[in-house]
Amino acid sequence: MANNIMMIGCGDVGLNLANALIELGHQLTIIKRSPLTGINATVIEQDVSQPFSLNGLAPDYVFIILSPSASTPEAYQQVFVEGVKNVAQALQGHTPKRVFFVSSTSVYGQDAGEWVSEQSTTEPTRFNGQILRQAEDLCWQTWPNSTVLRCGGIYGAGRLRLVNWVQSGREVKQNAWTNRVHVADVVGILLFLLQCAEQQRALDKVYLAVDDCPVLQEDVLDWLAQQLNLPPVPKVAAAPSNKRLSNQRIKKLGYVFKYPSFKEGYKGMLAERCSKNACLCQYSSIMSQKFRCYNIIGVKVFYFEVVHII
């Protein structure tokens, strides 16, 4: 069923979600602080950290997918807390069927390798998590039927921080747990939650968006180094840190992950990176899949092996 949907903020996640919503036939209005062209949607150029008017627009569903202009307490406060207040004021007199707010797992303060779920206490120690918790509470107070999606580290096409880390040879602290989710699964979960809302299925107030595989940072970097035929990065001994996040609630609701672990996700990213670098790639498969890349201009030769996940 086609709906009138409003999206507040439209970065990488938002743009992918917008294209999917349009393809599904929904009528979409995007509010974004910078220009956006080439999309079949109504685009309103507006900084939501400042008061604004929607001139009577009454969306069925609202997605709030904000990002700060800088990693500072002031920028977070402006976009998340003041932004949600201004959206609420702009929608005053109209209650959407459901509001979806994209948050972060930084709202959890656990830092010794503990398992964490939606029921775990949220006592963030850093400003980003503290301000996001304020914004979450504002959403629930303003729209009691809102659903918060707390995302782990988002990765995907063009997000090559860990690949660059391996190539730099920079050291890594041992025993540091990491939790991630592919951008395609963030979009997939949001679409799935919308579908559940359309079907009037009961939804919880909060879901975690992380894949099946909490993993030590050193293990991810070692795997990437192996794929790139590079030496493992140096290790520095350290006590267990960060946390391990569970995705069981969203899976029990029925969502099936496209990328259940970092290996499936990075396999595709490495292949795409090879293609964009004008490499000729040959595949063979016996027990594992050999992946060879030869630079066409002859400057570099890359060889790595991508192991099938069973």
Protein backbone atom coordinates (compact mmCIF):
# COMPACT_ATOMS: atom_id res chain seq x y z
CA MET A 1 0.00 0.00 0.00
CA ALA A 2 1.36 3.43 -0.97
CA ASN A 3 1.87 5.86 1.91
CA ASN A 4 2.87 9.47 2.32
CA ILE A 5 6.26 9.18 3.99
CA MET A 6 8.50 11.92 5.33
CA MET A 7 12.24 11.45 5.76
CA ILE A 8 14.14 13.85 8.02
CA GLY A 9 17.78 13.74 6.95
CA CYS A 10 19.07 11.95 3.88
CA GLY A 11 22.69 10.85 4.02
CA ASP A 12 23.99 7.47 2.87
CA VAL A 13 21.41 5.39 4.76
CA GLY A 14 18.62 7.82 3.97
CA LEU A 15 19.33 7.98 0.25
CA ASN A 16 19.38 4.20 -0.06
CA LEU A 17 16.14 4.01 1.91
CA ALA A 18 14.57 6.79 -0.17
CA ASN A 19 15.27 5.00 -3.43
CA ALA A 20 13.79 1.77 -2.03
CA LEU A 21 10.65 3.55 -0.79
CA ILE A 22 10.13 5.26 -4.15
CA GLU A 23 10.56 1.94 -5.96
CA LEU A 24 7.84 0.50 -3.72
CA GLY A 25 5.47 3.25 -4.84
CA HIS A 26 5.41 5.45 -1.73
CA GLN A 27 5.06 9.23 -1.96
CA LEU A 28 8.16 10.66 -0.33
CA THR A 29 9.03 14.07 1.11
CA ILE A 30 12.67 14.57 2.12
CA ILE A 31 13.85 17.30 4.47
CA LYS A 32 17.58 17.84 4.10
CA ARG A 33 19.97 20.65 4.96
CA SER A 34 21.79 20.47 1.60
CA PRO A 35 20.47 20.27 -1.98
CA LEU A 36 19.41 16.91 -3.44
CA THR A 37 18.54 16.40 -7.10
CA GLY A 38 17.81 13.50 -9.41
CA ILE A 39 15.31 11.78 -7.14
CA ASN A 40 11.56 11.31 -7.63
CA ALA A 41 10.58 12.92 -4.33
CA THR A 42 9.67 16.31 -2.92
CA VAL A 43 12.83 17.77 -1.40
CA ILE A 44 12.68 20.57 1.17
CA GLU A 45 16.04 22.19 1.86
CA GLN A 46 15.94 22.87 5.58
CA ASP A 47 18.29 22.65 8.55
CA VAL A 48 16.14 20.96 11.20
CA SER A 49 18.29 22.36 13.99
CA GLN A 50 16.38 25.59 13.27
CA PRO A 51 12.59 25.98 13.66
CA PHE A 52 10.61 25.41 10.46
CA SER A 53 7.11 24.83 9.13
CA LEU A 54 5.69 21.94 7.11
CA ASN A 55 2.74 24.01 5.85
CA GLY A 56 0.15 21.39 6.73
CA LEU A 57 1.99 18.29 5.46
CA ALA A 58 0.58 15.21 7.19
CA PRO A 59 2.75 12.16 6.57
CA ASP A 60 1.59 8.65 7.42
CA TYR A 61 5.07 7.60 8.55
CA VAL A 62 8.20 9.53 9.46
CA PHE A 63 11.83 8.37 9.35
CA ILE A 64 14.27 10.52 11.33
CA ILE A 65 17.80 9.75 10.12
CA LEU A 66 19.95 12.63 11.30
CA SER A 67 23.70 13.12 11.31
CA PRO A 68 25.69 15.89 13.02
CA SER A 69 27.84 18.36 11.12
CA ALA A 70 30.75 17.68 13.50
CA SER A 71 31.71 15.24 16.25
CA THR A 72 31.21 17.75 19.06
CA PRO A 73 28.69 17.97 21.90
CA GLU A 74 27.32 21.20 20.44
CA ALA A 75 26.74 19.69 16.99
CA TYR A 76 25.08 16.59 18.48
CA GLN A 77 22.84 18.70 20.71
CA GLN A 78 21.80 20.91 17.81
CA VAL A 79 20.90 18.19 15.32
CA PHE A 80 19.53 15.45 17.56
CA VAL A 81 17.85 17.19 20.51
CA GLU A 82 16.94 20.53 18.96
CA GLY A 83 16.25 18.77 15.65
CA VAL A 84 13.71 16.37 17.16
CA LYS A 85 12.08 19.27 19.03
CA ASN A 86 11.75 21.24 15.80
CA VAL A 87 10.34 18.27 13.91
CA ALA A 88 7.78 17.80 16.70
CA GLN A 89 6.84 21.48 16.51
CA ALA A 90 6.53 21.31 12.71
CA LEU A 91 4.24 18.27 13.00
CA GLN A 92 2.18 19.80 15.80
CA GLY A 93 -1.47 18.90 15.39
CA HIS A 94 -0.69 15.79 13.35
CA THR A 95 0.24 12.37 14.74
CA PRO A 96 1.89 10.02 12.23
CA LYS A 97 0.99 6.34 12.39
CA ARG A 98 4.56 5.66 13.46
CA VAL A 99 7.87 7.50 13.73
CA PHE A 100 11.14 5.62 13.20
CA PHE A 101 14.23 7.19 14.79
CA VAL A 102 17.69 5.94 13.82
CA SER A 103 19.99 6.01 16.85
CA SER A 104 23.25 4.30 17.80
CA THR A 105 24.48 1.55 20.11
CA SER A 106 26.71 4.22 21.69
CA VAL A 107 23.82 4.66 24.16
CA TYR A 108 25.18 1.57 25.95
CA GLY A 109 28.07 2.17 28.32
CA GLN A 110 29.13 -1.45 28.91
CA ASP A 111 32.86 -1.77 28.28
CA ALA A 112 34.19 -5.15 29.43
CA GLY A 113 32.99 -7.50 26.68
CA GLU A 114 29.50 -8.02 28.16
CA TRP A 115 26.57 -9.26 26.10
CA VAL A 116 24.04 -6.46 25.57
CA SER A 117 20.45 -6.51 24.31
CA GLU A 118 17.55 -4.06 24.10
CA GLN A 119 16.75 -4.80 27.75
CA SER A 120 20.24 -3.84 28.98
CA THR A 121 20.75 -0.64 30.94
CA THR A 122 21.70 2.45 28.97
CA GLU A 123 24.30 4.44 30.91
CA PRO A 124 26.49 6.01 28.22
CA THR A 125 29.75 7.58 29.35
CA ARG A 126 30.45 9.64 26.21
CA PHE A 127 28.62 12.73 25.02
CA ASN A 128 27.37 11.16 21.77
CA GLY A 129 25.55 8.34 23.55
CA GLN A 130 24.22 10.67 26.24
CA ILE A 131 22.75 13.10 23.73
CA LEU A 132 21.28 10.33 21.59
CA ARG A 133 19.53 8.95 24.68
CA GLN A 134 17.98 12.37 25.24
CA ALA A 135 16.78 12.38 21.63
CA GLU A 136 15.34 8.87 21.98
CA ASP A 137 13.38 9.93 25.07
CA LEU A 138 12.11 13.00 23.24
CA CYS A 139 10.81 10.77 20.45
CA TRP A 140 9.00 8.45 22.85
CA GLN A 141 7.53 11.39 24.80
CA THR A 142 6.36 13.16 21.64
CA TRP A 143 5.21 10.11 19.66
CA PRO A 144 4.48 7.21 22.05
CA ASN A 145 4.21 4.84 19.07
CA SER A 146 7.73 5.63 17.81
CA THR A 147 10.33 2.92 17.25
CA VAL A 148 14.06 3.49 17.79
CA LEU A 149 16.64 1.56 15.78
CA ARG A 150 20.02 1.50 17.51
CA CYS A 151 22.67 0.76 14.89
CA GLY A 152 26.12 -0.69 15.41
CA GLY A 153 29.02 0.45 13.25
CA ILE A 154 27.62 0.88 9.73
CA TYR A 155 29.80 -0.29 6.85
CA GLY A 156 29.32 -0.81 3.13
CA ALA A 157 30.35 0.52 -0.25
CA GLY A 158 32.84 3.38 0.04
CA ARG A 159 33.43 2.83 3.78
CA LEU A 160 36.99 1.53 3.71
CA ARG A 161 38.33 2.63 7.10
CA LEU A 162 39.37 -0.88 8.13
CA VAL A 163 40.88 -1.66 4.73
CA ASN A 164 42.94 1.53 5.01
CA TRP A 165 43.91 0.53 8.56
CA VAL A 166 45.28 -2.80 7.36
CA GLN A 167 47.17 -1.13 4.53
CA SER A 168 48.71 1.38 6.92
CA GLY A 169 50.00 -1.36 9.22
CA ARG A 170 48.79 0.52 12.28
CA GLU A 171 48.67 -1.50 15.49
CA VAL A 172 45.45 -2.69 17.11
CA LYS A 173 44.55 -3.25 20.76
CA GLN A 174 43.66 -6.85 21.54
CA ASN A 175 40.36 -8.01 23.08
CA ALA A 176 38.34 -5.06 21.74
CA TRP A 177 34.87 -6.28 20.74
CA THR A 178 33.20 -4.72 17.71
CA ASN A 179 29.65 -4.82 16.36
CA ARG A 180 28.69 -3.82 12.86
CA VAL A 181 25.88 -3.85 10.35
CA HIS A 182 25.93 -3.46 6.57
CA VAL A 183 24.17 -0.36 5.23
CA ALA A 184 21.96 -2.67 3.12
CA ASP A 185 20.72 -4.33 6.32
CA VAL A 186 20.02 -1.00 8.03
CA VAL A 187 17.84 -0.10 5.05
CA GLY A 188 16.37 -3.61 5.00
CA ILE A 189 15.43 -3.45 8.68
CA LEU A 190 13.78 -0.03 8.29
CA LEU A 191 11.75 -1.29 5.33
CA PHE A 192 10.83 -4.41 7.29
CA LEU A 193 9.70 -2.35 10.30
CA LEU A 194 7.59 -0.18 8.00
CA GLN A 195 6.00 -3.29 6.53
CA CYS A 196 5.26 -4.60 10.03
CA ALA A 197 3.66 -1.27 10.96
CA GLU A 198 1.53 -1.33 7.79
CA GLN A 199 0.37 -4.81 8.75
CA GLN A 200 -0.42 -3.50 12.26
CA ARG A 201 1.95 -5.97 13.86
CA ALA A 202 3.02 -5.17 17.40
CA LEU A 203 6.42 -3.46 17.47
CA ASP A 204 8.73 -2.89 20.41
CA LYS A 205 10.04 0.55 21.31
CA VAL A 206 13.61 -0.31 20.37
CA TYR A 207 15.55 -2.75 18.18
CA LEU A 208 19.25 -3.32 17.73
CA ALA A 209 20.64 -3.28 14.19
CA VAL A 210 23.77 -5.42 14.32
CA ASP A 211 24.73 -8.58 12.45
CA ASP A 212 25.02 -12.09 13.87
CA CYS A 213 28.72 -11.84 14.59
CA PRO A 214 30.21 -9.66 17.34
CA VAL A 215 33.93 -10.01 16.66
CA LEU A 216 37.25 -8.82 18.03
CA GLN A 217 38.72 -5.96 16.05
CA GLU A 218 42.01 -7.81 15.68
CA ASP A 219 40.21 -10.76 14.05
CA VAL A 220 38.51 -8.52 11.47
CA LEU A 221 41.81 -6.83 10.60
CA ASP A 222 43.65 -10.16 10.37
CA TRP A 223 40.97 -11.54 8.04
CA LEU A 224 41.16 -8.46 5.83
CA ALA A 225 44.96 -8.65 5.79
CA GLN A 226 44.73 -12.26 4.60
CA GLN A 227 42.32 -11.31 1.81
CA LEU A 228 44.63 -8.51 0.68
CA ASN A 229 47.78 -10.64 0.97
CA LEU A 230 49.20 -8.24 3.55
CA PRO A 231 50.91 -9.00 6.87
CA PRO A 232 48.78 -9.00 10.02
CA VAL A 233 48.70 -5.68 11.85
CA PRO A 234 50.76 -5.46 15.06
CA LYS A 235 48.89 -6.33 18.26
CA VAL A 236 49.00 -4.51 21.59
CA ALA A 237 47.94 -6.43 24.70
CA ALA A 238 44.87 -4.95 26.41
CA ALA A 239 42.01 -5.92 28.71
CA PRO A 240 38.61 -6.80 27.19
CA SER A 241 36.73 -3.70 26.07
CA ASN A 242 33.49 -2.58 24.43
CA LYS A 243 30.53 -5.00 24.31
CA ARG A 244 28.84 -7.77 22.33
CA LEU A 245 25.42 -6.88 20.94
CA SER A 246 22.58 -9.31 20.31
CA ASN A 247 20.25 -9.04 17.28
CA GLN A 248 17.81 -11.71 18.45
CA ARG A 249 14.84 -9.35 18.87
CA ILE A 250 14.77 -8.18 15.24
CA LYS A 251 15.43 -11.73 14.01
CA LYS A 252 12.54 -13.09 16.09
CA LEU A 253 10.32 -10.45 14.49
CA GLY A 254 11.23 -12.06 11.18
CA TYR A 255 14.04 -10.06 9.61
CA VAL A 256 16.63 -12.10 7.67
CA PHE A 257 20.05 -10.49 7.35
CA LYS A 258 21.55 -10.04 3.90
CA TYR A 259 25.02 -9.90 5.45
CA PRO A 260 25.03 -12.01 8.65
CA SER A 261 28.72 -11.35 9.32
CA PHE A 262 31.49 -9.01 8.27
CA LYS A 263 32.95 -11.65 5.94
CA GLU A 264 29.96 -11.67 3.58
CA GLY A 265 29.87 -7.88 3.58
CA TYR A 266 33.57 -7.24 3.03
CA LYS A 267 33.82 -9.95 0.38
CA GLY A 268 31.52 -7.93 -1.86
CA MET A 269 33.23 -4.64 -0.97
CA LEU A 270 36.67 -5.97 -1.85
CA ALA A 271 35.41 -7.31 -5.17
CA GLU A 272 33.79 -3.93 -5.95
CA ARG A 273 36.97 -2.11 -4.95
CA CYS A 274 38.95 -4.31 -7.32
CA SER A 275 36.53 -3.57 -10.14
CA LYS A 276 36.64 0.19 -9.56
CA ASN A 277 40.45 0.07 -9.63
CA ALA A 278 40.26 -1.32 -13.18
CA CYS A 279 41.46 -4.80 -12.22
CA LEU A 280 40.89 -8.00 -14.18
CA CYS A 281 39.50 -10.51 -11.69
CA GLN A 282 39.57 -14.28 -12.16
CA TYR A 283 37.66 -16.69 -9.96
CA SER A 284 38.16 -20.37 -9.39
CA SER A 285 36.46 -22.51 -6.76
CA ILE A 286 37.53 -25.83 -5.29
CA MET A 287 37.60 -25.86 -1.47
CA SER A 288 37.76 -22.07 -1.44
CA GLN A 289 37.46 -19.27 -3.92
CA LYS A 290 40.70 -17.82 -5.27
CA PHE A 291 40.49 -14.18 -6.17
CA ARG A 292 43.32 -12.74 -8.31
CA CYS A 293 43.47 -9.15 -9.48
CA TYR A 294 45.93 -7.86 -12.03
CA ASN A 295 46.19 -4.12 -12.52
CA ILE A 296 45.68 -3.41 -16.20
CA ILE A 297 48.40 -0.77 -16.37
CA GLY A 298 50.85 -3.09 -14.70
CA VAL A 299 51.64 -0.96 -11.68
CA LYS A 300 50.50 -3.40 -9.02
CA VAL A 301 49.44 -7.00 -8.73
CA PHE A 302 46.94 -7.99 -6.04
CA TYR A 303 46.22 -11.52 -4.91
CA PHE A 304 43.96 -12.62 -2.13
CA GLU A 305 41.70 -15.51 -1.22
CA VAL A 306 38.07 -15.24 -0.23
CA VAL A 307 36.97 -18.26 1.77
CA HIS A 308 33.39 -19.44 1.38
CA ILE A 309 31.34 -19.13 4.54
CA ILE A 310 29.44 -22.32 5.29
